[in-house]
Coordinates of C-alpha atoms in Angstrom, one line a residue:
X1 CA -40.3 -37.8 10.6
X2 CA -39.2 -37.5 14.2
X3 CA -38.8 -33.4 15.9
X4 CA -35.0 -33.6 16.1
X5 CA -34.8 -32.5 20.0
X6 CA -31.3 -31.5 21.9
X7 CA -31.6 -30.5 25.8
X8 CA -29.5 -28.1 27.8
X9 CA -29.4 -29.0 31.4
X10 CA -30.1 -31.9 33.9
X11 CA -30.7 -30.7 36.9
X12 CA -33.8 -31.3 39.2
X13 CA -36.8 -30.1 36.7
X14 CA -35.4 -31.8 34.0
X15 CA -37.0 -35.3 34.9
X16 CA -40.2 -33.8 34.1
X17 CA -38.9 -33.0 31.1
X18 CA -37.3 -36.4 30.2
X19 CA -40.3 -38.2 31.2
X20 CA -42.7 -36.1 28.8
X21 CA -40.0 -36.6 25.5
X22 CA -39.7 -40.9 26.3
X23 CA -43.9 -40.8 26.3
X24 CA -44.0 -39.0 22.8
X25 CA -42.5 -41.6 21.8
X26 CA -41.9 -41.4 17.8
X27 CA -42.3 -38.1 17.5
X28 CA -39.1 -37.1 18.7
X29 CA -35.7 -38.1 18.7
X30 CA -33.3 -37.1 21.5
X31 CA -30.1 -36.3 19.7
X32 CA -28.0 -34.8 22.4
X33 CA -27.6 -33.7 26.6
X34 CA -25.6 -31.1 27.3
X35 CA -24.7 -30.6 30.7
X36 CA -21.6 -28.7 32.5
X37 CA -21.7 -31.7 35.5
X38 CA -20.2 -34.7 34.1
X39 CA -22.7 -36.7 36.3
X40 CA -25.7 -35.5 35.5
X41 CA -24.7 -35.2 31.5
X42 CA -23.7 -38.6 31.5
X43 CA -26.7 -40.0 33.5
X44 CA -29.1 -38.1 31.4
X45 CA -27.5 -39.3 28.6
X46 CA -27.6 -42.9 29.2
X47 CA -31.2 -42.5 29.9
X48 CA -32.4 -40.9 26.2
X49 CA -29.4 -42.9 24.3
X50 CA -27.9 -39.9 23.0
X51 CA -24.3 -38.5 23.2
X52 CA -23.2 -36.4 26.1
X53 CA -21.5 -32.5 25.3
X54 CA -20.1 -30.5 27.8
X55 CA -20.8 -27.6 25.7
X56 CA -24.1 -26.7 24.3
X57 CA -22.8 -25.0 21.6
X58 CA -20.9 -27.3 20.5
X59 CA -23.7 -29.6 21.0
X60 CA -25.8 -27.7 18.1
X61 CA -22.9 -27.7 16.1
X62 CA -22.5 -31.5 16.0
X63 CA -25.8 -33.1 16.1
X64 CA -28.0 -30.3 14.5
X65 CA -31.4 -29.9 16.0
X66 CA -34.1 -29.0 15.0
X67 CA -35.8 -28.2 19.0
X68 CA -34.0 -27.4 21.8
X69 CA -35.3 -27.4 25.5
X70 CA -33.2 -25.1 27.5
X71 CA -33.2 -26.1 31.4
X72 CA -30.5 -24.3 32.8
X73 CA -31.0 -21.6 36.3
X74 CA -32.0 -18.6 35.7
X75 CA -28.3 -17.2 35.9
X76 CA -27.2 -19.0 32.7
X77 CA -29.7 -17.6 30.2
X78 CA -29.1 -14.9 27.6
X79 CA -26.2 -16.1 24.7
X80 CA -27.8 -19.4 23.9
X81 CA -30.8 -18.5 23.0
X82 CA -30.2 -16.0 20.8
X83 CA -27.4 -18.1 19.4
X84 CA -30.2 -20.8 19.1
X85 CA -32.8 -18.6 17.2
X86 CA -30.3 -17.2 14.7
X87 CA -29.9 -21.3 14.0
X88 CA -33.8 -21.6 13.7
X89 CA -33.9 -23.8 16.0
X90 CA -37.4 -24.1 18.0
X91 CA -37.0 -23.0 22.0
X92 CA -38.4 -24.4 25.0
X93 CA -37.1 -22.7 28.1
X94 CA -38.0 -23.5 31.6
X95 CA -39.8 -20.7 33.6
X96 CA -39.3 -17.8 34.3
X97 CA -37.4 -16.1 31.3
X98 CA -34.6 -14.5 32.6
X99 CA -33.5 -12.5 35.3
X100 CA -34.0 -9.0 34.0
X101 CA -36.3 -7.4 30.9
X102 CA -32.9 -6.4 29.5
X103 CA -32.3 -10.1 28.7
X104 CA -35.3 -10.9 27.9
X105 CA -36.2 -8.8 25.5
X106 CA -33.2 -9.2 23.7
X107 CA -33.9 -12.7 23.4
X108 CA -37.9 -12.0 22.7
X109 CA -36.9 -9.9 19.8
X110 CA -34.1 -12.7 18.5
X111 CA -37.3 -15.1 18.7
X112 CA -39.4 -12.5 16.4
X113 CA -37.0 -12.2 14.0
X114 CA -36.1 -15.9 13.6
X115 CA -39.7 -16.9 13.4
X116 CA -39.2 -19.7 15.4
X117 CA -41.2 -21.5 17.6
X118 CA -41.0 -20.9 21.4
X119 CA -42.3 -22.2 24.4
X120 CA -42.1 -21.5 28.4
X121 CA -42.5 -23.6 31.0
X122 CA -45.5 -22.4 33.0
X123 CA -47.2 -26.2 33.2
X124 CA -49.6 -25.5 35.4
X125 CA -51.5 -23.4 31.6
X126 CA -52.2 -26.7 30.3
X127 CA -53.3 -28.6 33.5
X128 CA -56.6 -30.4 33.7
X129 CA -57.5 -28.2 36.4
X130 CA -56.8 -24.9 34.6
X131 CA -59.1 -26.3 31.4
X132 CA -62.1 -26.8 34.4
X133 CA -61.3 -23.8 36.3
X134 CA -61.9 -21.9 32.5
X135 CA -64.8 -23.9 31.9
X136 CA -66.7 -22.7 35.2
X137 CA -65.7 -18.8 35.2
X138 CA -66.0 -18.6 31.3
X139 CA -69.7 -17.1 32.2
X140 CA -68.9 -15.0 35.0
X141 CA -66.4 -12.0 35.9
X142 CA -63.5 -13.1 38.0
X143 CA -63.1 -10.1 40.6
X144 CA -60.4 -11.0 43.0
X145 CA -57.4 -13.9 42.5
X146 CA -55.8 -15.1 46.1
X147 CA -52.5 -17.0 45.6
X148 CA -49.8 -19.0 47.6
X149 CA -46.7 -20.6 47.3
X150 CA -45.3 -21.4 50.5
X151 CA -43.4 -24.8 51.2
X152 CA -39.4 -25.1 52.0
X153 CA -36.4 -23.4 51.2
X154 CA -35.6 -25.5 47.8
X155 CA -32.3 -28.1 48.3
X156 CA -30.2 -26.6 45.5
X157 CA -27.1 -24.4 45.8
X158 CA -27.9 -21.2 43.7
X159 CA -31.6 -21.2 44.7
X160 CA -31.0 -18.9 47.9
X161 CA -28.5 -15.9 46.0
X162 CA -30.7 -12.9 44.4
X163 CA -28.5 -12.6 41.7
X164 CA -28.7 -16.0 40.8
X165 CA -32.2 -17.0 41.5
X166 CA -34.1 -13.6 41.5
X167 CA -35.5 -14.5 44.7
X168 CA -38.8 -16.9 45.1
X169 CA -41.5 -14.7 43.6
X170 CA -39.3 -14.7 40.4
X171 CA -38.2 -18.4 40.4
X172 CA -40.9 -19.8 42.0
X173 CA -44.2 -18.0 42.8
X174 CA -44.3 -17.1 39.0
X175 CA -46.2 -19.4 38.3
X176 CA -49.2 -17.9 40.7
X177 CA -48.5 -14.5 38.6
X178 CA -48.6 -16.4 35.8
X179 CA -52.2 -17.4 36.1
X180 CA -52.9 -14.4 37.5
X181 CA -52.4 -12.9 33.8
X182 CA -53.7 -15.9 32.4
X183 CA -57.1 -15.6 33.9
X184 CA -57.3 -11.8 35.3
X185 CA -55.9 -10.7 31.8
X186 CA -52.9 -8.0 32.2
X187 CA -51.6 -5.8 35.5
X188 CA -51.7 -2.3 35.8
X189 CA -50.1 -2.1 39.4
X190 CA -48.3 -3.7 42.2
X191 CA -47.8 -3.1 45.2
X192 CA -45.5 -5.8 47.5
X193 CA -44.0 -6.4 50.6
X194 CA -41.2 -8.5 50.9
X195 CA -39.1 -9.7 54.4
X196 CA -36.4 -11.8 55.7
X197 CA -37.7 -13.3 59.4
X198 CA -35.8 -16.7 59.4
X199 CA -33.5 -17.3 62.8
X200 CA -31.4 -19.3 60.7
X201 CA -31.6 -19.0 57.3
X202 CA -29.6 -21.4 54.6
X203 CA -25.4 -20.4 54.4
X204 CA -25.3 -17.2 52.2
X205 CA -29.2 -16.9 51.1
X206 CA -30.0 -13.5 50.6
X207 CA -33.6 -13.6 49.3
X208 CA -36.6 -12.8 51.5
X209 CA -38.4 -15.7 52.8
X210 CA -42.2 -14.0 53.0
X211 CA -43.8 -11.9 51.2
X212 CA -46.8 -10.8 50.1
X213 CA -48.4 -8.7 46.7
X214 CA -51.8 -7.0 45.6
X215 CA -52.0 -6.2 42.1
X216 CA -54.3 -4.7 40.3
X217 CA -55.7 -5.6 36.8
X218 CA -57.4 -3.8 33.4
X219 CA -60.4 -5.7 33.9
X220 CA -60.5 -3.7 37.6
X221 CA -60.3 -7.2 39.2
X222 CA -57.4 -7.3 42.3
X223 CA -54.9 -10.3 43.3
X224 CA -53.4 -10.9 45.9
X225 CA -50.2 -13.3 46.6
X226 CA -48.6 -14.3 49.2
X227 CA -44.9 -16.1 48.9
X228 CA -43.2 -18.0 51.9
X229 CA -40.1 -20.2 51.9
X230 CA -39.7 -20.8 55.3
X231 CA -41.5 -23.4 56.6
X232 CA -39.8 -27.2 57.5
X233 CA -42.8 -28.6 54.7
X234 CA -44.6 -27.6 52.2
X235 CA -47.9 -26.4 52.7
X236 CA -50.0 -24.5 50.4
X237 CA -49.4 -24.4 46.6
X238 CA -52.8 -23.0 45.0
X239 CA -55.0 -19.9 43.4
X240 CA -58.6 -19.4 44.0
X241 CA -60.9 -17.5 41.6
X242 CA -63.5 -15.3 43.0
X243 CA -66.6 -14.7 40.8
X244 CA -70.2 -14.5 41.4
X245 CA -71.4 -18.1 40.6
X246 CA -68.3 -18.8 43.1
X247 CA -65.0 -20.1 43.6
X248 CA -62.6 -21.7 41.5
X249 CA -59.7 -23.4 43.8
X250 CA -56.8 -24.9 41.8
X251 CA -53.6 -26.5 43.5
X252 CA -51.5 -29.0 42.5
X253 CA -53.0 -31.8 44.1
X254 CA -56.9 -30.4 43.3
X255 CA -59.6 -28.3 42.1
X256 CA -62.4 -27.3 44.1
X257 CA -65.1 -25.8 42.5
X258 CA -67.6 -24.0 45.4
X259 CA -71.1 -23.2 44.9
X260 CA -74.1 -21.9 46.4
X261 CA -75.0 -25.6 48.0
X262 CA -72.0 -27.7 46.5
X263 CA -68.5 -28.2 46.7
X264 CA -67.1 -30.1 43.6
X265 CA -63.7 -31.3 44.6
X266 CA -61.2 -33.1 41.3
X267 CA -58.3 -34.8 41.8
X268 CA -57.0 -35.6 38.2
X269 CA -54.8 -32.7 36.8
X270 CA -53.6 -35.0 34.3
X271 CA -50.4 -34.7 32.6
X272 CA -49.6 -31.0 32.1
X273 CA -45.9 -31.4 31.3
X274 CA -46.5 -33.9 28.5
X275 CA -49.1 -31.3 27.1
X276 CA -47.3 -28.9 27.4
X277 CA -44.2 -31.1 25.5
X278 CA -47.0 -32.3 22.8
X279 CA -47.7 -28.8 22.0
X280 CA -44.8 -27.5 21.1
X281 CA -43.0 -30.5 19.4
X282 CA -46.5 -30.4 16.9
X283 CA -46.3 -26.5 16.3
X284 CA -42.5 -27.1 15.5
X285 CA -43.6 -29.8 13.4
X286 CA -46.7 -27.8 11.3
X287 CA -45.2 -24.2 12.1
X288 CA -48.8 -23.2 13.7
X289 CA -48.3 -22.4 17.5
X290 CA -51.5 -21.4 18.2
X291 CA -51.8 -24.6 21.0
X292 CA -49.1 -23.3 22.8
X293 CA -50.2 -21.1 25.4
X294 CA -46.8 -19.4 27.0
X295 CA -44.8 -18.4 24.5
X296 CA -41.8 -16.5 25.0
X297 CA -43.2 -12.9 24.4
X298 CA -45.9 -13.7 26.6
X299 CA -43.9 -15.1 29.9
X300 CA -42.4 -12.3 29.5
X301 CA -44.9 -10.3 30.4
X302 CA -44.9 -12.6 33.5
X303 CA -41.5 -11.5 34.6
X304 CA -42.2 -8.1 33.7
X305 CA -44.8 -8.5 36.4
X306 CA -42.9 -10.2 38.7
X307 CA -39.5 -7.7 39.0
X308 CA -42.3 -5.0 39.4
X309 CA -43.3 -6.8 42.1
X310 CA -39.8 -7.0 43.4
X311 CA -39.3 -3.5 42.8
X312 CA -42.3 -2.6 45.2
X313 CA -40.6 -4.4 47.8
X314 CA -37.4 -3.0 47.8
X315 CA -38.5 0.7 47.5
X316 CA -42.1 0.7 49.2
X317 CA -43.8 1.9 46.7
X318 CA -46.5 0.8 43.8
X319 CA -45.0 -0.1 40.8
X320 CA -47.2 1.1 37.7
X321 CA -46.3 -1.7 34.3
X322 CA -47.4 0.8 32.0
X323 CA -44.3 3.1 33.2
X324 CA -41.7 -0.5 32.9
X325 CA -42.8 -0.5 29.2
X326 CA -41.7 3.2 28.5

């Protein structure tokens, strides 16, 4: 039988999102879009067959699902998840979490309690690239992570506000943190640096458009980040792994595995959003998650991460995570 699946939100990333639900064909059926703009509702709509809500509530109330991906900004999270887990309804939710621990952790612990399944969307975990990148340092001890994400001020309205969006190492540059964790294992420190140096910035933005982080690990390996939304085009996207058989590069577009005497460069990430769509919808089928590798309690640990970062910034100082958990 077909993963009964309802989404919230059609904005830009949910395309992605679409795409990876039409190729599991079968196993799913798309039961209902919910939306607050008619336009993108009603597009999205059309596209999966399904009905069209306005409210997402209202949406669960009427066509019942048994999956919900939640692809809303950052700014609308918090009441419908929790309303979603007291359903038991399985949740997807596009990265990062939330915009403070507060709501996060409220939702983690509705999550626990409903024993659902959740789900995060840090893609990049289940990319081709990442499975390589683990392949090659698997023998070896990673001792330093270097990390970008500079490109252009994103084209959408409530990307450029703090308190909408967080600013871009919350939004955006999480996913560098991300595999940061994923590969480094968890932070004990940060220290960041965060400015705004743009002559003319977007109407109303408020969030820093460079910055730059060290953070320090258990392992006693050190990261460092570096965040940029100024530039006219994208440049740099992309995480290198430091170890003594070498360097593991992974971007978007490649990996680059570097040698003593060879330079192995791939080009294939394959499809890391339909993994990552595959792996939930089967552990929301068999109730056995253990494929999915972000689940909610452990993206938040990402954001946990990230606001520490922020938090540096803003008051100059390192930010131990042990004292964020007290």
């Amino acid at each position: 039988m077909p993963t009964r699946v309802a989404v919230v939100g059609a904005g830009n990333i949910s395309r992605h999102h679409f795409e990876s639900l039409e190729d599991l064909g079968e196993a799913v059926d798309v039961v209902g879009i919910a939306d607050l703009k008619e336009e993108a509702r009603t597009g999205a709509a059309a596209r999966m067959d399904c009905p069209a809500f306005e409210d997402s509530t209202q949406m669960l109330d009427e066509v019942e699902p048994e999956a919900v991906f939640l692809l809303v900004p950052l700014f609308a999270r918090g009441d419908f998840e929790i309303e979603a887990a007291k359903r038991g309804i399985h949740l997807f939710v596009e990265k990062p979490v939330a915009l403070d621990l507060e709501t996060a952790e409220a939702i983690e612990a509705a999550v626990d309690s409903a024993d659902i399944v959740s789900s995060v969307g840090y893609q990049w975990r289940y990319s081709d690239f990442t499975r390589k990148a683990e392949q090659f340092t698997s023998g070896s001890t990673i001792g330093m992570a270097s990390g970008h994400w500079s490109g252009v001020f994103p084209e959408v309205d409530w990307w450029g506000s703090r308190s909408k969006s967080g600013g871009q190492v919350v939004e955006q540059t999480t996913h560098i943190f991300d595999l940061c964790r994923y590969f480094l294992g968890e932070p004990i420190s940060v220290y960041a640096r965060h400015a705004r140096t743009a002559a003319n910035p977007p109407d109303g933005a408020d969030v820093p458009d460079v910055g730059v982080a060290v953070v320090e690990f258990e392992s006693g390996a050190i990261a460092q980040i570096s965040s940029s939304c100024l530039l006219p085009a994208d440049y740099r996207v992309d995480i290198a792994l430091l170890t003594e058989a070498g360097v593991a590069e992974i971007s978007k577009a490649h990996l680059r595995i570097i040698e003593k005497g060879s330079v192995t460069t791939l080009t294939d990430p394959g499809r890391p959003f339909l993994e990552e769509a595959k792996a939930f919808i089967r552990a929301a089928q068999v109730g056995d998650a253990s494929n999915v590798l972000s689940p909610y309690g452990d993206a938040v640990k990402t954001l946990r991460l990230t606001l520490a970062a922020v938090e540096s910034a803003d008051t100059g100082n390192v930010v131990k995570l042990g004292e964020l958990l007290d």
